[in-house]
């Protein structure tokens, strides 16, 4: 063997470092190479973080599992076992990615909540119920093979869906009464979009169902924005949940209205005139006016207050005399505060000169 074919000690050390994974070059990595490994930041892909847990949903899901188990027994006359899986807070894109295709996706409305939710029945559950209804015991598995459901299967799905809707409505009754109704069905998740953005958070709950030797699961998916107005009730289920259905929306609307800004306009006086009289005015003409005792203040042309005018703390000011209620008439308000009126006497009415350039 030639001398040139032998490896040097430095080459041997380099090979050993490559095999063991020890590399000192990482400690001396220049800033430019570290910057090349940085990932770009896209604000549109950031997900909302839900820090609080909605404990009332666990109670609702347990009740639903119990009610739906009794309904399935009365439907197929076979005992079943339904257990609740973990409630997942995930983006809608992640939820739709894990939904098998094709599947039975039922869109439901939950009034008075705004938006739509999903009840997803996979093909295995549909075939399991059909097999038990027609005397099967689950020994022969049915494959969907991408086909649509037959008319018989669709009728059975509608009956099973109505049982699920009734059980879910009863589960919500003690927490917050909802009117749940069926909207439509789809077979692919891309046609059943219930969020405005794929990154919006949804609350996904899986239910495992066992009937005889067969086992499968189905899901109930609710957008978090849909149940966000009930966050206080769902976070603290021990509080009184039997509130007025419109109470939460009314409080939120009232809070927004109190923070809104409006323009209050007070017209001191007005002079009725014809267009011909205005055109005939000349420089130096005097327009006599008579000041009223009170003025009306309005918002967008609607009178809301009757006020007296004057000054206070060297500023022009209005004193509220009467609140104008368009439904009921109210008495004038008594105001005994220090308020200096500075109005000319009725005997010597003030005059305003109108100058034209």
Coordinates of C-alpha atoms in Angstrom, one line a residue:
X1 CA 0.0 0.0 0.0
X2 CA 1.4 3.4 -0.9
X3 CA 2.1 5.9 1.7
X4 CA -0.3 8.4 0.1
X5 CA -3.2 6.0 0.6
X6 CA -3.0 6.2 4.4
X7 CA -5.3 8.6 6.3
X8 CA -3.8 11.3 8.4
X9 CA -4.8 11.7 12.0
X10 CA -6.8 14.9 11.2
X11 CA -8.8 13.0 8.6
X12 CA -9.5 10.1 11.1
X13 CA -10.7 12.6 13.7
X14 CA -12.9 14.3 11.2
X15 CA -14.5 11.0 10.2
X16 CA -15.0 10.1 13.9
X17 CA -16.7 13.4 14.6
X18 CA -19.0 12.9 11.6
X19 CA -20.1 9.5 12.9
X20 CA -20.6 10.5 16.6
X21 CA -22.3 13.8 15.7
X22 CA -19.9 15.9 17.6
X23 CA -19.2 19.1 15.7
X24 CA -17.6 22.2 17.1
X25 CA -18.5 24.2 14.1
X26 CA -21.9 24.9 15.5
X27 CA -20.4 27.0 18.3
X28 CA -18.5 29.1 15.9
X29 CA -21.3 29.5 13.4
X30 CA -21.2 33.0 11.9
X31 CA -24.3 35.2 12.2
X32 CA -24.9 35.0 8.5
X33 CA -25.4 31.3 8.5
X34 CA -27.7 31.5 11.6
X35 CA -29.8 34.1 9.8
X36 CA -30.1 31.8 6.8
X37 CA -31.9 29.2 9.0
X38 CA -34.5 31.7 10.2
X39 CA -38.0 31.0 9.1
X40 CA -40.2 33.8 7.6
X41 CA -43.0 35.2 9.8
X42 CA -46.4 35.2 8.3
X43 CA -49.1 37.0 10.5
X44 CA -51.9 35.4 8.5
X45 CA -50.9 31.9 9.7
X46 CA -50.9 32.7 13.5
X47 CA -53.5 30.8 15.5
X48 CA -55.5 32.1 18.4
X49 CA -54.6 30.7 21.8
X50 CA -57.5 29.6 24.0
X51 CA -56.2 29.8 27.6
X52 CA -59.4 29.1 29.5
X53 CA -61.2 25.8 29.5
X54 CA -65.0 25.7 29.0
X55 CA -65.9 23.3 31.8
X56 CA -69.6 23.4 31.0
X57 CA -68.9 21.7 27.6
X58 CA -67.7 18.6 29.5
X59 CA -71.0 18.5 31.3
X60 CA -72.9 19.0 28.1
X61 CA -71.0 16.3 26.3
X62 CA -71.5 13.7 29.1
X63 CA -75.2 14.4 29.1
X64 CA -75.3 14.1 25.3
X65 CA -73.5 10.8 25.4
X66 CA -76.1 9.5 27.9
X67 CA -79.1 10.8 26.1
X68 CA -77.9 9.6 22.7
X69 CA -77.0 6.2 24.0
X70 CA -80.7 5.7 25.1
X71 CA -81.9 7.1 21.8
X72 CA -79.7 4.7 19.8
X73 CA -81.0 1.7 21.9
X74 CA -84.6 2.6 21.1
X75 CA -83.7 3.0 17.4
X76 CA -81.8 -0.2 16.7
X77 CA -82.8 -2.2 19.8
X78 CA -79.2 -3.0 20.6
X79 CA -77.2 -1.8 23.5
X80 CA -74.3 0.6 22.7
X81 CA -71.5 2.2 24.7
X82 CA -70.7 5.9 23.9
X83 CA -67.8 7.6 25.6
X84 CA -66.6 11.2 25.3
X85 CA -63.1 11.9 24.0
X86 CA -61.0 15.0 24.8
X87 CA -62.4 18.4 23.7
X88 CA -59.9 19.8 21.2
X89 CA -59.4 23.5 20.4
X90 CA -57.8 23.5 16.9
X91 CA -58.0 25.4 13.6
X92 CA -60.6 24.5 11.1
X93 CA -58.0 23.6 8.6
X94 CA -56.6 20.9 10.9
X95 CA -60.1 19.6 11.6
X96 CA -61.0 19.4 7.9
X97 CA -57.7 17.7 7.1
X98 CA -58.6 14.7 9.3
X99 CA -62.2 14.3 8.1
X100 CA -62.4 11.2 5.8
X101 CA -63.7 11.6 2.3
X102 CA -66.5 10.9 1.6
X103 CA -68.3 11.3 4.9
X104 CA -71.7 12.6 6.1
X105 CA -71.3 16.2 7.3
X106 CA -74.5 17.7 8.6
X107 CA -74.6 21.5 9.1
X108 CA -76.9 22.6 12.0
X109 CA -77.9 26.0 13.4
X110 CA -78.0 26.7 17.1
X111 CA -80.2 29.7 17.6
X112 CA -79.9 32.3 19.1
X113 CA -76.1 31.8 18.6
X114 CA -74.8 33.2 15.3
X115 CA -73.2 30.8 12.8
X116 CA -73.4 27.1 12.1
X117 CA -72.0 23.9 13.6
X118 CA -71.2 20.4 12.3
X119 CA -72.3 16.9 13.2
X120 CA -70.0 14.5 11.3
X121 CA -71.1 10.9 10.8
X122 CA -68.3 8.8 9.2
X123 CA -69.3 6.0 6.8
X124 CA -68.4 3.3 9.3
X125 CA -71.0 4.6 11.7
X126 CA -73.7 4.7 9.0
X127 CA -72.9 1.2 7.8
X128 CA -72.9 0.0 11.3
X129 CA -76.4 1.3 12.1
X130 CA -77.7 0.0 8.7
X131 CA -76.2 -3.4 9.3
X132 CA -77.8 -3.7 12.8
X133 CA -81.2 -2.4 11.6
X134 CA -81.4 -5.2 8.9
X135 CA -80.3 -8.0 11.3
X136 CA -76.6 -8.0 10.8
X137 CA -74.0 -8.6 13.6
X138 CA -71.0 -6.8 12.1
X139 CA -69.2 -9.8 10.7
X140 CA -69.3 -8.4 7.2
X141 CA -67.6 -5.1 6.8
X142 CA -69.0 -2.6 4.2
X143 CA -66.6 -0.3 2.4
X144 CA -67.7 3.0 1.1
X145 CA -65.3 3.0 -1.9
X146 CA -66.0 6.7 -2.5
X147 CA -69.6 6.1 -3.4
X148 CA -72.5 8.3 -2.3
X149 CA -75.0 7.1 0.3
X150 CA -78.1 5.3 -1.1
X151 CA -81.6 6.6 -0.5
X152 CA -82.1 4.0 2.3
X153 CA -78.9 5.0 4.0
X154 CA -79.8 8.7 3.7
X155 CA -83.2 8.1 5.4
X156 CA -81.5 6.3 8.2
X157 CA -78.9 9.1 8.5
X158 CA -81.7 11.7 8.9
X159 CA -83.4 9.6 11.6
X160 CA -80.2 9.2 13.4
X161 CA -79.3 12.9 13.0
X162 CA -82.7 13.9 14.5
X163 CA -82.0 11.8 17.5
X164 CA -78.6 13.5 17.9
X165 CA -80.2 17.0 17.6
X166 CA -82.8 16.2 20.1
X167 CA -80.2 14.8 22.6
X168 CA -77.9 17.7 22.1
X169 CA -80.7 20.2 22.6
X170 CA -81.7 18.5 25.8
X171 CA -78.0 18.6 27.0
X172 CA -77.9 22.3 26.6
X173 CA -81.2 23.1 28.2
X174 CA -80.0 23.5 31.8
X175 CA -76.9 25.6 30.7
X176 CA -78.3 27.7 28.0
X177 CA -81.5 26.8 26.0
X178 CA -80.8 26.5 22.3
X179 CA -83.0 25.8 19.3
X180 CA -81.0 23.4 17.1
X181 CA -82.2 22.7 13.6
X182 CA -80.9 20.9 10.5
X183 CA -79.7 23.1 7.6
X184 CA -78.1 20.8 5.0
X185 CA -75.7 17.9 4.4
X186 CA -72.4 17.7 2.5
X187 CA -70.0 14.9 1.8
X188 CA -66.7 16.9 1.6
X189 CA -65.5 19.3 4.2
X190 CA -64.5 22.0 1.7
X191 CA -68.2 22.5 0.9
X192 CA -69.1 22.8 4.6
X193 CA -67.1 25.8 5.6
X194 CA -68.4 27.2 8.9
X195 CA -65.6 29.7 9.5
X196 CA -64.5 32.9 7.7
X197 CA -60.8 31.8 7.7
X198 CA -59.2 28.3 7.8
X199 CA -57.1 29.5 10.8
X200 CA -60.1 30.2 13.0
X201 CA -60.4 28.1 16.1
X202 CA -63.2 25.4 16.4
X203 CA -64.2 23.3 19.4
X204 CA -64.1 19.7 18.2
X205 CA -65.5 16.9 20.4
X206 CA -65.2 13.2 19.4
X207 CA -67.6 10.5 20.7
X208 CA -66.6 6.9 20.6
X209 CA -69.4 4.4 20.0
X210 CA -69.3 0.6 20.4
X211 CA -72.1 -1.6 19.1
X212 CA -71.3 -5.3 19.5
X213 CA -68.0 -6.1 17.9
X214 CA -67.9 -2.8 15.9
X215 CA -66.5 0.4 17.1
X216 CA -66.3 3.8 15.5
X217 CA -66.6 7.5 16.4
X218 CA -68.4 10.7 15.3
X219 CA -67.7 14.4 15.9
X220 CA -69.5 17.6 16.8
X221 CA -67.6 20.7 15.7
X222 CA -68.6 24.2 16.8
X223 CA -66.7 27.5 15.9
X224 CA -65.3 29.1 19.0
X225 CA -66.6 32.5 17.8
X226 CA -70.1 31.0 17.8
X227 CA -70.0 30.2 21.6
X228 CA -67.7 33.0 22.6
X229 CA -70.7 35.2 23.9
X230 CA -71.4 32.3 26.3
X231 CA -67.8 32.1 27.5
X232 CA -68.7 33.3 31.1
X233 CA -71.5 30.7 31.4
X234 CA -69.4 27.9 29.9
X235 CA -66.4 28.7 32.0
X236 CA -68.4 28.8 35.3
X237 CA -71.1 26.3 35.0
X238 CA -72.0 26.5 38.7
X239 CA -73.4 30.0 38.2
X240 CA -77.0 30.6 37.3
X241 CA -77.1 29.7 33.6
X242 CA -80.9 30.1 33.2
X243 CA -80.6 33.7 31.9
X244 CA -82.6 35.5 29.5
X245 CA -81.5 34.4 26.0
X246 CA -81.2 38.0 24.9
X247 CA -79.6 39.2 28.1
X248 CA -76.0 38.7 27.0
X249 CA -76.5 40.3 23.6
X250 CA -78.3 43.2 25.2
X251 CA -75.5 43.9 27.7
X252 CA -72.9 43.8 25.0
X253 CA -74.9 46.1 22.8
X254 CA -75.5 48.5 25.6
X255 CA -71.8 48.6 26.5
X256 CA -70.9 49.4 22.9
X257 CA -73.5 52.1 22.7
X258 CA -72.2 53.8 25.9
X259 CA -68.8 54.0 24.3
X260 CA -69.9 55.4 21.0
X261 CA -69.5 59.1 20.2
X262 CA -72.3 61.3 18.9
X263 CA -72.6 65.0 17.8
X264 CA -75.0 67.1 19.8
X265 CA -76.2 70.1 17.8
X266 CA -77.9 73.1 19.4
X267 CA -79.5 75.7 17.0
X268 CA -79.8 79.0 18.7
X269 CA -82.2 80.6 16.3
X270 CA -83.3 80.4 12.6
X271 CA -84.6 83.1 10.3
X272 CA -87.2 82.1 7.7
X273 CA -86.5 83.8 4.4
X274 CA -87.2 83.3 0.7
X275 CA -84.5 82.9 -1.9
X276 CA -85.4 86.2 -3.4
X277 CA -84.9 87.9 -0.1
X278 CA -81.5 86.4 0.3
X279 CA -80.5 87.4 -3.2
X280 CA -81.6 91.0 -2.5
X281 CA -79.4 91.4 0.6
X282 CA -76.7 94.0 0.4
X283 CA -73.6 94.8 2.5
X284 CA -74.8 96.6 5.7
X285 CA -78.3 95.1 5.8
X286 CA -79.4 94.1 9.3
X287 CA -81.3 90.9 10.0
X288 CA -83.3 91.2 13.3
X289 CA -83.6 88.1 15.4
X290 CA -85.5 87.2 18.6
X291 CA -83.7 84.9 20.9
X292 CA -85.8 82.1 22.4
X293 CA -86.1 81.2 26.1
X294 CA -84.8 77.6 25.5
X295 CA -83.2 75.8 22.6
X296 CA -83.6 72.2 21.4
X297 CA -80.5 70.0 20.9
X298 CA -80.7 67.2 18.4
X299 CA -78.7 64.2 17.3
X300 CA -79.0 63.5 13.5
X301 CA -82.0 65.8 13.4
X302 CA -83.9 64.1 16.2
X303 CA -84.5 66.4 19.3
X304 CA -83.2 64.8 22.5
X305 CA -82.9 67.7 25.0
X306 CA -84.5 71.0 25.8
X307 CA -81.8 73.4 27.2
X308 CA -81.3 76.9 28.5
X309 CA -78.3 78.7 27.3
X310 CA -75.8 80.9 28.9
X311 CA -72.2 80.7 30.1
X312 CA -70.3 79.1 33.0
X313 CA -66.6 79.3 33.8
X314 CA -66.2 81.8 30.9
X315 CA -67.4 79.3 28.5
X316 CA -70.7 78.9 26.5
X317 CA -72.8 76.3 28.2
X318 CA -76.2 74.6 28.1
X319 CA -78.3 73.7 31.1
X320 CA -80.7 70.7 30.6
X321 CA -84.2 71.6 31.3
X322 CA -86.1 68.6 30.0
X323 CA -85.2 65.2 28.5
X324 CA -87.3 64.6 25.4
X325 CA -88.6 61.1 25.4
X326 CA -90.5 60.3 22.2
X327 CA -92.5 57.6 24.0
X328 CA -93.5 59.4 27.2
X329 CA -93.5 63.0 28.2
X330 CA -91.3 64.0 31.2
X331 CA -91.5 66.9 33.6
X332 CA -88.9 69.7 33.4
X333 CA -85.8 69.1 35.6
X334 CA -85.1 71.3 38.6
X335 CA -81.6 72.7 38.3
X336 CA -80.4 74.9 41.1
X337 CA -76.7 74.9 40.3
X338 CA -74.7 78.1 39.7
X339 CA -75.4 78.9 36.1
X340 CA -75.1 82.4 34.7
X341 CA -77.5 83.3 32.0
X342 CA -76.4 86.0 29.7
X343 CA -79.2 86.8 27.4
X344 CA -80.3 90.2 26.1
X345 CA -83.6 91.5 27.3
X346 CA -86.7 91.1 25.2
X347 CA -87.1 94.8 25.0
X348 CA -83.8 95.2 23.1
X349 CA -83.4 92.3 20.8
X350 CA -79.9 91.6 19.5
X351 CA -79.1 92.1 15.9
X352 CA -76.7 90.2 13.7
X353 CA -75.0 91.8 10.7
X354 CA -74.6 89.7 7.6
X355 CA -71.6 90.8 5.5
X356 CA -70.9 89.7 1.9
X357 CA -67.4 89.9 0.6

